[in-house]
Coordinates of C-alpha atoms and ligand atoms in Angstrom, one line a residue:
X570 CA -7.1 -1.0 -15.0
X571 CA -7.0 -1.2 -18.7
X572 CA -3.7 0.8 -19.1
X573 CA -2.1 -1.4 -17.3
X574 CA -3.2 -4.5 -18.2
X575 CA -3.8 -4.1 -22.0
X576 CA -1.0 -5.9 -23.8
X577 CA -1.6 -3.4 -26.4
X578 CA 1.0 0.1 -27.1
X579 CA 3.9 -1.6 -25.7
X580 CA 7.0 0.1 -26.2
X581 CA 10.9 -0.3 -25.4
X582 CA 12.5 1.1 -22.4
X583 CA 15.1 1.3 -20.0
X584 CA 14.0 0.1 -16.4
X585 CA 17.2 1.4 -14.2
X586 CA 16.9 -0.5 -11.0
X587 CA 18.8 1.4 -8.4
X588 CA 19.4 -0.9 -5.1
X589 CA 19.4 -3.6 -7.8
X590 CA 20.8 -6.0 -5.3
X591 CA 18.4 -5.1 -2.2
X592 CA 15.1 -6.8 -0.8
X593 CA 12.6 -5.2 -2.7
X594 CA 14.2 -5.3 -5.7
X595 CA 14.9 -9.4 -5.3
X596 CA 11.5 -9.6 -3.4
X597 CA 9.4 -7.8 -5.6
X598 CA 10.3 -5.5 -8.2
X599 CA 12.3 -8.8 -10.3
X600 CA 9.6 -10.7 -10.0
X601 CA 7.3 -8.5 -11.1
X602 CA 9.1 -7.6 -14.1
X603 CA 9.5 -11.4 -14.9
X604 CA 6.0 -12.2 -14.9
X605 CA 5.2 -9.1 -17.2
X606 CA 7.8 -10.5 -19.3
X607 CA 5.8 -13.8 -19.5
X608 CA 2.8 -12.0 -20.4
X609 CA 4.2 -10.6 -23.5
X610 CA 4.3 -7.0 -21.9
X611 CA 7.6 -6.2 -21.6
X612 CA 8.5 -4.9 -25.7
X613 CA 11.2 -6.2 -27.1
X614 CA 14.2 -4.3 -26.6
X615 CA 13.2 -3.4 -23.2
X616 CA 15.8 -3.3 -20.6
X617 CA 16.5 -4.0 -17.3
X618 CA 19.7 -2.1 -16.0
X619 CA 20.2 -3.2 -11.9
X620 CA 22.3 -0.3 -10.2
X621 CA 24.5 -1.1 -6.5
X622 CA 27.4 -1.3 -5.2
X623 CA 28.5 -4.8 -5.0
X624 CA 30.6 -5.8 -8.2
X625 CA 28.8 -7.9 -10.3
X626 CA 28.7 -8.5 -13.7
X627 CA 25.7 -9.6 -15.8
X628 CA 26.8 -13.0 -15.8
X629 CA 27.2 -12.8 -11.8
X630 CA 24.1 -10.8 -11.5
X631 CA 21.6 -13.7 -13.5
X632 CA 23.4 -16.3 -11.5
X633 CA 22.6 -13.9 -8.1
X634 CA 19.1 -13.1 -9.4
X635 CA 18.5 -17.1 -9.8
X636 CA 19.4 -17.9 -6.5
X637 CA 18.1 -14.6 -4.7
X638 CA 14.6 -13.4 -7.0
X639 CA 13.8 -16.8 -8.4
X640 CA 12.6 -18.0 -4.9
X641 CA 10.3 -15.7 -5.0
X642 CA 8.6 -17.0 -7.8
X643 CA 6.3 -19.7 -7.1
X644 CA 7.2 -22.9 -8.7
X645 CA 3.7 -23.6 -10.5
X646 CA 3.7 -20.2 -12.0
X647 CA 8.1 -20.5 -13.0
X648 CA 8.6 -21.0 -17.0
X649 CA 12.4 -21.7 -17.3
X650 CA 12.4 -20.9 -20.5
X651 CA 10.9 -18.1 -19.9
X652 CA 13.1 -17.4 -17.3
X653 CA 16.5 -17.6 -19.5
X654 CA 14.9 -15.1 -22.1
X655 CA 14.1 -12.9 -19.6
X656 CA 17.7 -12.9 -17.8
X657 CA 18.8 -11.7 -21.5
X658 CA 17.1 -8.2 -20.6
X659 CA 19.2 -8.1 -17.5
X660 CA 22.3 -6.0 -17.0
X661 CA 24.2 -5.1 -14.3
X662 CA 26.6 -1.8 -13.7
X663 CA 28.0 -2.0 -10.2
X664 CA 28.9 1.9 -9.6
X665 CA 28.7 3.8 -6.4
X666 CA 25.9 6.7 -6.7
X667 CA 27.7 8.7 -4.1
X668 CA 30.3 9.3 -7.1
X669 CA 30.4 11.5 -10.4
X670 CA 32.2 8.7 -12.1
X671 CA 29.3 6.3 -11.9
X672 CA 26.4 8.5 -13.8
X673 CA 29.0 8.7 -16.7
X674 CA 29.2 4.6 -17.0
X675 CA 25.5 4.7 -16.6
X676 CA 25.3 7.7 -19.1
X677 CA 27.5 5.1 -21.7
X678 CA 24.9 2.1 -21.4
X679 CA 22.0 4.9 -22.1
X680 CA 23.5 6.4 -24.9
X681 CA 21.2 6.5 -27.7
X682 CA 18.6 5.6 -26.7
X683 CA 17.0 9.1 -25.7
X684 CA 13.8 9.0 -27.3
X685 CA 12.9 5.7 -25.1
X686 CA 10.7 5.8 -22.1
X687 CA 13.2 6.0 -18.8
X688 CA 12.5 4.5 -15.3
X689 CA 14.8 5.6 -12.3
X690 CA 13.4 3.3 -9.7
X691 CA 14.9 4.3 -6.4
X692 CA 14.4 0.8 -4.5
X693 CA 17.6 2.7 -1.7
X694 CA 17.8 4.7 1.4
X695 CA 15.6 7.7 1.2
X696 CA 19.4 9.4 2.1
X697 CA 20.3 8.4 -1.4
X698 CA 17.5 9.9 -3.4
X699 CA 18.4 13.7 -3.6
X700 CA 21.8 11.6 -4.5
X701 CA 20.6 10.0 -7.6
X702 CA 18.5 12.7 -8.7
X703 CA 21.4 15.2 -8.7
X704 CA 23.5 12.7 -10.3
X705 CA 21.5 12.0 -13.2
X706 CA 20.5 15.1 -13.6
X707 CA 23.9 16.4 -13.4
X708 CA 25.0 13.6 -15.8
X709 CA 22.2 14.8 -18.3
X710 CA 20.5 11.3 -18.3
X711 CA 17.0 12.8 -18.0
X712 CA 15.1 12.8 -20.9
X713 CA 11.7 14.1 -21.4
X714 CA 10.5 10.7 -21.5
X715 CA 12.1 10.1 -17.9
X716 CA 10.5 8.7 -14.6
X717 CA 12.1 8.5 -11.4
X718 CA 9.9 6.3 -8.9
X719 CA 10.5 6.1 -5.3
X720 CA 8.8 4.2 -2.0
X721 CA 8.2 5.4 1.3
X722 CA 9.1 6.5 3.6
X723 CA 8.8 10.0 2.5
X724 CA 9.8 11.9 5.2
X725 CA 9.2 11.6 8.9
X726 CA 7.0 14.4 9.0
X727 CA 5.4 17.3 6.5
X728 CA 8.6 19.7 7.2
X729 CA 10.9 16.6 5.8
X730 CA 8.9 15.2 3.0
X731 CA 8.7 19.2 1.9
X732 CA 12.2 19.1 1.4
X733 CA 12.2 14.9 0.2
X734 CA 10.0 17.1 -2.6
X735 CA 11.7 20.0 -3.3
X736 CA 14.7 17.9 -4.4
X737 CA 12.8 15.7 -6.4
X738 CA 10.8 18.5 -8.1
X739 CA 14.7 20.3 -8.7
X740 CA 15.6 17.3 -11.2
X741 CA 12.0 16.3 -12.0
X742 CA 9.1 17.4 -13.0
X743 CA 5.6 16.6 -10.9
X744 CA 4.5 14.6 -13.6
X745 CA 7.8 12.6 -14.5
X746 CA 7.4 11.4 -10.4
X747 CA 6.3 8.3 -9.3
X748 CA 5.3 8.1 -5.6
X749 CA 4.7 4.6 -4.5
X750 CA 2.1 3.0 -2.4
X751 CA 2.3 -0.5 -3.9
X752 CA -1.4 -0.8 -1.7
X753 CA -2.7 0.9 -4.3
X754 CA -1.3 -1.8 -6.9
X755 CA -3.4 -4.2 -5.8
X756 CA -6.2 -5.8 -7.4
X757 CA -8.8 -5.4 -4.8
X758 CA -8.0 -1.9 -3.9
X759 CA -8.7 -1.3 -7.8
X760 CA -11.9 -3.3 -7.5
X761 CA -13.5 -1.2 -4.9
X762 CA -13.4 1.8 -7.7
X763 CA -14.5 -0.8 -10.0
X764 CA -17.6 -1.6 -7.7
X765 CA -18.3 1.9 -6.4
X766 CA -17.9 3.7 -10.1
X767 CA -19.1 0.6 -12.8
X768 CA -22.1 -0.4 -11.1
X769 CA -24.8 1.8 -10.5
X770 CA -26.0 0.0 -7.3
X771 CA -23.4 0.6 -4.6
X772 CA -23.7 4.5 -5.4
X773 CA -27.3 5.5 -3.4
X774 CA -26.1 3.3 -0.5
X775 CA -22.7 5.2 -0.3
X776 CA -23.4 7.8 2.2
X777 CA -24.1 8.5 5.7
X778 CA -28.1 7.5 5.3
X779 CA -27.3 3.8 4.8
X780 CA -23.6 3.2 6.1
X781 CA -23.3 3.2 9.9
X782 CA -19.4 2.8 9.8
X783 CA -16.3 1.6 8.5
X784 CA -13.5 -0.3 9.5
X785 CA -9.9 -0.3 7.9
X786 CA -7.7 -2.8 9.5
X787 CA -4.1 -3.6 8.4
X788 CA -2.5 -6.5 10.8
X789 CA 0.9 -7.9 10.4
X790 CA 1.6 -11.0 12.7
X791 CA 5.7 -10.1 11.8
X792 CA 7.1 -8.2 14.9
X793 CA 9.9 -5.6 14.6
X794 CA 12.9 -8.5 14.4
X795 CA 15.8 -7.4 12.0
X796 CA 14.3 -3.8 11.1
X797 CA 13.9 -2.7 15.1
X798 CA 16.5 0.5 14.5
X799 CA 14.7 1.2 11.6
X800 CA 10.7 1.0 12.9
X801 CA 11.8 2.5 16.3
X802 CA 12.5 5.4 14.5
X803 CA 9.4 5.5 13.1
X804 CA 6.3 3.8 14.9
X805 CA 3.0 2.4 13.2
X806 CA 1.8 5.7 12.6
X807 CA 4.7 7.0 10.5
X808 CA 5.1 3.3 9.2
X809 CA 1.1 2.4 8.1
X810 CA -0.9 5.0 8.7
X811 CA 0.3 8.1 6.6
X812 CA 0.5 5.9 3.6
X813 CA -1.3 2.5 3.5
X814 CA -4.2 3.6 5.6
X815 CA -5.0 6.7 4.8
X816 CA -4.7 5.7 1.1
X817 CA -7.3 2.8 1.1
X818 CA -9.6 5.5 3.2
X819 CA -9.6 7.8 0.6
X820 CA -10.3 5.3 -2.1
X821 CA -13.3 4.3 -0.2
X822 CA -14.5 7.5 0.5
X823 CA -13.5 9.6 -2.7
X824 CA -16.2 11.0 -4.8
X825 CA -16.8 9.8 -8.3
X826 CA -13.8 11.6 -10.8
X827 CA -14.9 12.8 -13.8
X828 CA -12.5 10.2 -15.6
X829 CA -10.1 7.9 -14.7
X830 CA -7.0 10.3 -15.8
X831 CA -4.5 10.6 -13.0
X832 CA -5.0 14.1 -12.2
X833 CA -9.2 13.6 -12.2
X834 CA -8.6 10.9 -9.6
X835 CA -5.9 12.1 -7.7
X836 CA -7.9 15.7 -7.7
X837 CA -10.6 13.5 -6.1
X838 CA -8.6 11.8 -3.8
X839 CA -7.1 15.0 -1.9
X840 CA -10.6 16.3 -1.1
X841 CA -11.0 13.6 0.9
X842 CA -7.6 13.8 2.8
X843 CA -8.4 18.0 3.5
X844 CA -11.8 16.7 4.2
X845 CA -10.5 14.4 7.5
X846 CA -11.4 16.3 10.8
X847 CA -8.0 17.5 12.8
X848 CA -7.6 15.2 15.3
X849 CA -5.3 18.1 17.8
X850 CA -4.7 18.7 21.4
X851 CA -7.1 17.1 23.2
X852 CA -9.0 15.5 20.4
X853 CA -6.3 13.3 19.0
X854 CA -5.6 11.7 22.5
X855 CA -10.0 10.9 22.9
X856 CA -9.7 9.0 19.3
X857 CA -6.3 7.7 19.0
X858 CA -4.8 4.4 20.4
X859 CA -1.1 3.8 21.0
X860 CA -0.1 0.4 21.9
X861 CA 3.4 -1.8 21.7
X862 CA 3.5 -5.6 21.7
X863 CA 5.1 -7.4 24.7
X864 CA 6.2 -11.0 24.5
X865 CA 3.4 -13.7 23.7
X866 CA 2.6 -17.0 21.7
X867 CA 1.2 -18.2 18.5
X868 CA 0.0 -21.3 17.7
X869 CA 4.0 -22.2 16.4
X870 CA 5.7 -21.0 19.5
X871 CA 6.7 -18.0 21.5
X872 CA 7.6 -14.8 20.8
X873 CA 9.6 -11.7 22.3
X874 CA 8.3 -8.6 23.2
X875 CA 9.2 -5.2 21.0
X876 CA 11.5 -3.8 23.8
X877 CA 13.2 -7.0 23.9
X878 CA 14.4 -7.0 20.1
X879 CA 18.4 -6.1 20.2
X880 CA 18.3 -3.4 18.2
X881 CA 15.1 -1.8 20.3
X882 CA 16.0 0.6 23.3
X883 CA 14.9 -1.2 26.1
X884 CA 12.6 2.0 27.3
X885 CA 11.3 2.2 24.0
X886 CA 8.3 4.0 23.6
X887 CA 7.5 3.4 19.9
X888 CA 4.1 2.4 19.0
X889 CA 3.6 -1.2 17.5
X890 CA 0.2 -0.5 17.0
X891 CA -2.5 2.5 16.1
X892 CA -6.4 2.7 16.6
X893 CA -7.7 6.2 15.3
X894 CA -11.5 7.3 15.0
X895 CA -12.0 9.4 12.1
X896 CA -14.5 11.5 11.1
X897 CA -14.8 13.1 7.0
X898 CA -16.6 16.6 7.1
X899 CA -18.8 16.4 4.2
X900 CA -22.2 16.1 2.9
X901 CA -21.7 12.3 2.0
X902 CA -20.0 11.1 5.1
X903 CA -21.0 13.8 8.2
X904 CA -21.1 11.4 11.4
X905 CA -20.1 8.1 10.0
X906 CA -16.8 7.2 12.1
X907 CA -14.1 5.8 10.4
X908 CA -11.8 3.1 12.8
X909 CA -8.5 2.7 11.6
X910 CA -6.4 0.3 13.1
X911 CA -2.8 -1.4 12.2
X912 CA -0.6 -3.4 14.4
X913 CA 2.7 -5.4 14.4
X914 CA 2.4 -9.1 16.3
X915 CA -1.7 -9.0 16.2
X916 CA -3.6 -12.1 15.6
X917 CA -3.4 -13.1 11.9
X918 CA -2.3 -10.8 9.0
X919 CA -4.7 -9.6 7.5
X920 CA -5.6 -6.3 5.4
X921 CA -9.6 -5.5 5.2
X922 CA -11.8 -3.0 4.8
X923 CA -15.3 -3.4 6.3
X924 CA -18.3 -1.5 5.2
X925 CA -21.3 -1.6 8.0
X926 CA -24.6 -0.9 7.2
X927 CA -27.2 0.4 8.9
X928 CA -29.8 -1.9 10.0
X929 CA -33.2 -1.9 8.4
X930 CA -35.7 0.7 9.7
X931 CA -38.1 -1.9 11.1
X932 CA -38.4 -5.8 10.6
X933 CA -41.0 -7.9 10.0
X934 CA -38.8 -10.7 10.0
X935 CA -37.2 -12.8 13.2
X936 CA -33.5 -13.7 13.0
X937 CA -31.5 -15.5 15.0
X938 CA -29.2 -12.6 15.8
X939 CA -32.0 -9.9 16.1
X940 CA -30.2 -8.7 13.4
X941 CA -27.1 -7.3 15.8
X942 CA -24.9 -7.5 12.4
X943 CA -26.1 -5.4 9.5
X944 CA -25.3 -5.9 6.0
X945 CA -21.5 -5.5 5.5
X946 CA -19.0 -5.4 2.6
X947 CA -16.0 -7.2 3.1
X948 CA -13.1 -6.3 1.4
X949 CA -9.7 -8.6 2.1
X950 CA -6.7 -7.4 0.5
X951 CA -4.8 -10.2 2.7
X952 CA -3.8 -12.6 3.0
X953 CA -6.0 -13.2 -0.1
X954 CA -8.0 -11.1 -2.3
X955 CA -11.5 -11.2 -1.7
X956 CA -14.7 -9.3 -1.8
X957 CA -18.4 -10.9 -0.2
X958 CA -21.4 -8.7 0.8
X959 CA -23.0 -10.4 3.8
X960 CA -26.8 -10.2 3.6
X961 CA -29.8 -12.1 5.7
X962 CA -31.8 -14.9 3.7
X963 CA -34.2 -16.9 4.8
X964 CA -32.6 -20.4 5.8
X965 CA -34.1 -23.2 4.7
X966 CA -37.2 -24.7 6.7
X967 CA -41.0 -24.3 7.1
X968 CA -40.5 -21.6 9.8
X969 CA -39.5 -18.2 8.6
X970 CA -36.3 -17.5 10.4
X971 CA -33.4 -15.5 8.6
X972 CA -29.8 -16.0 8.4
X973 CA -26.7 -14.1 7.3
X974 CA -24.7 -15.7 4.2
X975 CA -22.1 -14.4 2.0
X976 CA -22.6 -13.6 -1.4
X977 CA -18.7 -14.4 -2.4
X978 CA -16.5 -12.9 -5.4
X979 CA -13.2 -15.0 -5.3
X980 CA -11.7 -13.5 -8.1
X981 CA -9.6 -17.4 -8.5
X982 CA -13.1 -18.4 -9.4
X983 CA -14.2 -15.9 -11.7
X984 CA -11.1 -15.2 -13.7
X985 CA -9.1 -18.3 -13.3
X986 CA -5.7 -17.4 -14.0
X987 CA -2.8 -16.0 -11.7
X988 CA -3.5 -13.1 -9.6
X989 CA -0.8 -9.8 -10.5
X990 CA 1.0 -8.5 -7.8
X991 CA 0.6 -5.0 -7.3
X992 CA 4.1 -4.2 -8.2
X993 CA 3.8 -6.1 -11.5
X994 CA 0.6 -3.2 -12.5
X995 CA 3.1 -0.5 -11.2
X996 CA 6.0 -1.2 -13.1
X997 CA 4.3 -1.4 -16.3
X998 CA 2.7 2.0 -15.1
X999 CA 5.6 3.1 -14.6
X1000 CA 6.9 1.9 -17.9
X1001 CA 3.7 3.3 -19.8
X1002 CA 3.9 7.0 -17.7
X1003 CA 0.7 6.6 -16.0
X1004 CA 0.2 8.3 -12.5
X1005 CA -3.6 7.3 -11.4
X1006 CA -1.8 4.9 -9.0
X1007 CA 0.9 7.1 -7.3
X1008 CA 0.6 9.5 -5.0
X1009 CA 1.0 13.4 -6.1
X1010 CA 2.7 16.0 -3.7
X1011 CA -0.2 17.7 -2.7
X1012 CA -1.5 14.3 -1.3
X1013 CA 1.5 13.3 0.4
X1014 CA 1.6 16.9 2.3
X1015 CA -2.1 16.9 3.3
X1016 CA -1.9 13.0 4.9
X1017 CA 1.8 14.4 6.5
X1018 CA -0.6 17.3 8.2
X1019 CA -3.0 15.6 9.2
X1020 CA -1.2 12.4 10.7
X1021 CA 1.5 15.5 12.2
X1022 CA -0.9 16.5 15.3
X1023 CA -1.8 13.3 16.2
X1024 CA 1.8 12.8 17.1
X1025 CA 2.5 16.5 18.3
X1026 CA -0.5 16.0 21.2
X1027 CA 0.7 12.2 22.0
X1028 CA 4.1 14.2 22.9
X1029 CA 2.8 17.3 24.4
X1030 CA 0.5 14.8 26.7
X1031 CA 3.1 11.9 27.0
X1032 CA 0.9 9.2 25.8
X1033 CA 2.7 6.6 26.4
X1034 CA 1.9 3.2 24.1
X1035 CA -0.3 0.8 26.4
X1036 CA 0.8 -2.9 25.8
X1037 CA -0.8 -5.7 23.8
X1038 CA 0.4 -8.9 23.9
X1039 CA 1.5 -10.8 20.9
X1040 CA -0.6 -13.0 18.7
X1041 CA -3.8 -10.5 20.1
X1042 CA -5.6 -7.6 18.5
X1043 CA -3.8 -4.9 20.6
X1044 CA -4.5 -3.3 23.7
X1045 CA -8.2 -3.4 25.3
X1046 CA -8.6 0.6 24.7
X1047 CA -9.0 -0.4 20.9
X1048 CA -11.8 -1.8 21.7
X1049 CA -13.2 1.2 24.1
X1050 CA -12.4 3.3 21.2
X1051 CA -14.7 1.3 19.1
X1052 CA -17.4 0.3 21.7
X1053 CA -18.2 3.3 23.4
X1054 CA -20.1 4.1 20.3
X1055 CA -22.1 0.8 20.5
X1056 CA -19.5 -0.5 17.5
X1057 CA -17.5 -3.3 17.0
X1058 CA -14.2 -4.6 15.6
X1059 CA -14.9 -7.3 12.5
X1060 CA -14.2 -10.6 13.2
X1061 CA -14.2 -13.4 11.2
Ligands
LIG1662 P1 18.2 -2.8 1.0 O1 19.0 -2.3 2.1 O2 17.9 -4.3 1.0 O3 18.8 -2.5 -0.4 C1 19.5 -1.3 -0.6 C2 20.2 -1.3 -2.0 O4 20.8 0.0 -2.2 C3 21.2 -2.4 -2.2 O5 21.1 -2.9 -3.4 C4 22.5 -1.6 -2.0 O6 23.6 -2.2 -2.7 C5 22.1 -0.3 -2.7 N1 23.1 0.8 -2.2 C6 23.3 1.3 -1.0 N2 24.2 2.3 -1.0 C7 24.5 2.4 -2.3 C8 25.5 3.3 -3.0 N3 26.2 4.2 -2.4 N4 25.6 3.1 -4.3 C9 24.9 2.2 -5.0 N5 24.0 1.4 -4.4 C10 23.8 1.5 -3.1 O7 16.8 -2.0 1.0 P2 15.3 -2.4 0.6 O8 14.7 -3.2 1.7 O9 15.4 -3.1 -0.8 O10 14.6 -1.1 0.4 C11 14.8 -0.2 -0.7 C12 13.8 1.0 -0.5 O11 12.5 0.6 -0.5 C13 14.0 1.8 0.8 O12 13.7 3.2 0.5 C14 12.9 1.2 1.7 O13 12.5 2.1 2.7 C15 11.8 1.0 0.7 N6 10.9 -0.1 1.0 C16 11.3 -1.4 1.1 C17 10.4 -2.4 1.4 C18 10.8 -3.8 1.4 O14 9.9 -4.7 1.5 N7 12.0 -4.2 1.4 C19 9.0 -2.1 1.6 C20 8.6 -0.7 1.5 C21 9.6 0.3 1.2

């Protein structure tokens, strides 16, 4: 989106990186910063400050940052020069945030420079983040041109992410917070409002007259290995569905906003959420799936089951993998189902959304599949960025006979240069104080109750997950879920 993008109204800043020395920040958020720093966005004067524990120094820090966030730069798109002037805007302050003492040494290396914007990026435990806040806030660091952004998991349920809120909003106000979904960073998830609200065709077909259903798939072929105390704490639902899922639904199915201003999309957005049927008692167990992955193979070799990570109780009963059906109760989308579905160990990774339309009211034409596949939009968000509309043409030949191709946007193609990564738009968001991209309370609560029963009636009715093997696109009720409507699940 142009705010983001525009190399225009650049101004200096103070990025503080807490978990400065963590996965994200070496995996992602670095990175990120370094290729806006290529692209002339970063201002001058704008600095980096990388908060943890470990005792560093700047020097130390570059040289860890060299060996640890350089690898995730791809050689073809790594300037060293670049590189070295960007290190320069790198500074490190190893300092406990469990202590007082540590917010006064941060307090020393923000002094004077009030009036710049002020990013307190919370890449730690959700434990810590009532921590920082306090401490900042105690330590008088923020400013009115403060942000403090922060990734799921936010809360395990409404009751906890209530309170994850309350102590945010007792340092911050709503619109100094920044609540991640880095989904929503990424290029195609930005080019489905681009195609749904800049052209003026996709707009009459957008409804329950034309679409039959859609499909929302998000498949990691990772299993659980080296986060298994973590995710069996948590389960696919907690994990993909309250956030990632939901979040791509709702930009699919939103109405248009008046403009794109945070609030007028995000004002948008929540309808939808309030607008998803309760999916309680008896209802959630008909249209859910629960499923956990046991041992299987890929073409590269075998792999172990979920129970059979170390750090996995061997009774575990933590999904691996979700199916839900749907439903939005309004005028634009009354009966279309929407299948959800995310899994750990499934076939490929991949993240799509498919669009089905209805097939036409009656054909003159023959086509080799009687037409069994209507006109779909495909919209890949992995493992590349892509978006085709598959339509019938007539192949070539002196009998009429019609065939489904692909009309194909590969953004490589059209725009030739190097794809951002979503967390290189949401830093400079972040940076420039815009919220279209992050999630606001109310949204977070109404995905929290919604997503709260479905888990409340899998206890109450011990729905136990079924098992999938690995490398496979989860247990065979999936596709029950899907086919007892006369659906079924996109394949390539
Ligand atoms: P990590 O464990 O790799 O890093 C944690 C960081 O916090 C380290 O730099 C550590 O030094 C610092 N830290 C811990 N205790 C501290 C203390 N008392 N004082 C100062 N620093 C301290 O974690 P991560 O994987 O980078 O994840 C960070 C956050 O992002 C978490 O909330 C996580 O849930 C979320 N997240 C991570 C990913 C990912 O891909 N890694 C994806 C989605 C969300």
């Amino acid at each position: 989106m142009k705010n983001s993008a525009s190399p225009v109204d650049q101004q200096p800043f103070d990025f503080i990186l807490f978990g400065g020395t963590g996965d994200l920040a070496m995996r992602k958020l670095l990175p990120a910063l370094y290729f806006r720093h290529c692209e002339g966005q970063l201002a001058e004067g704008g600095r980096i400050i990388a908060v943890a524990r470990r005792d560093y120094n700047n020097e130390s820090f570059r040289e860890l940052m060299e060996t640890d966030a350089r690898i995730h730069i791809p050689e073809a798109d790594f300037d060293a020069a670049a590189w070295q002037e960007f290190l320069q805007r790198v500074f490190y302050l190893p300092i406990d945030v469990t202590t007082v003492e540590g917010y006064s040494d941060l307090g020393d290396m923000l002094a004077g420079r009030e009036e710049l914007a002020r990013v307190f990026y919370l890449s730690v435990a959700p434990n810590l983040f009532s921590v920082i806040c306090n401490g900042v806030d105690e330590a008088g660091l923020i400013t009115e041109q403060s942000r403090v952004a922060l990734e799921k998991p936010l809360g395990r349920d409404q009751e906890t992410a209530e309170q994850i809120n309350d102590q945010l909003a007792a340092s911050f106000n709503e619109k100094q917070i920044f609540r991640i979904d880095h989904y929503l960073g990424k290029e195609a998830v930005q080019n489905l409002m681009a195609l749904r609200f800049g052209n003026a065709l996709f707009e009459p077909l957008w409804r329950n007259e034309r679409i039959s259903d859609v499909q929302i798939t998000i498949a990691e072929s990772l299993g659980a290995e080296g986060r298994g105390a973590f995710y069996d704490q948590t389960g696919a639902l907690r994990d993909m569905v309250q956030n990632h899922l939901l979040q791509l639904l709702v930009i699919l199915a939103m109405e248009p906003p008046v403009s794109i201003d945070p609030d007028a999309v995000r004002d948008e957005k929540i309808k939808v959420l309030r607008a998803l049927k309760p999916l309680v008692g008896g209802d959630a167990i008909e249209n859910t799936v629960r499923g956990q992955y046991k041992a299987g193979a890929y073409a590269d070799g075998a792999v172990i089951g979920y129970r059979d990570n170390e750090d996995v109780p061997s009774e575990s009963k933590t999904e691996t993998f979700v199916a839900i059906r749907a439903e939005i109760a309004s005028w634009r989308w009354e009966g279309v189902p929407f299948f959800l579905r995310t899994g750990k160990r499934m076939e490929s990774k991949t993240t799509e959304i498919i669009v089905n339309f209805k097939k036409v009211p009656h054909s003159i034409f023959e086509t080799a599949d009687g037409f069994s596949t209507p006109n779909q939009l495909i919209i890949r968000l992995q493992p590349e960025e892509s978006i085709r509309m598959r339509i019938y043409v007539k192949a070539w030949g002196d009998d009429i006979q019609l065939q489904p191709v692909h009309l194909n946007l590969d953004f490589n193609d059209v725009f030739k240069k190097r794809q951002m990564i979503a967390y290189e738009r949401l830093c400079m968001d972040l940076i420039r104080g815009n919220q279209t991209l992050f999630m606001r309370r109310d949204e977070v609560a109404a995905a929290w109750a919604w997503i709260d029963p479905i888990r409340q009636a899998w206890e109450q009715h011990n729905v136990t997950p079924k098992p999938y093997t690995a490398g496979t696109w989860g247990p065979a009720a999936a596709n029950a879920l899907i086919s007892r409507e006369g659906f079924k699940w996109y394949e390539e």
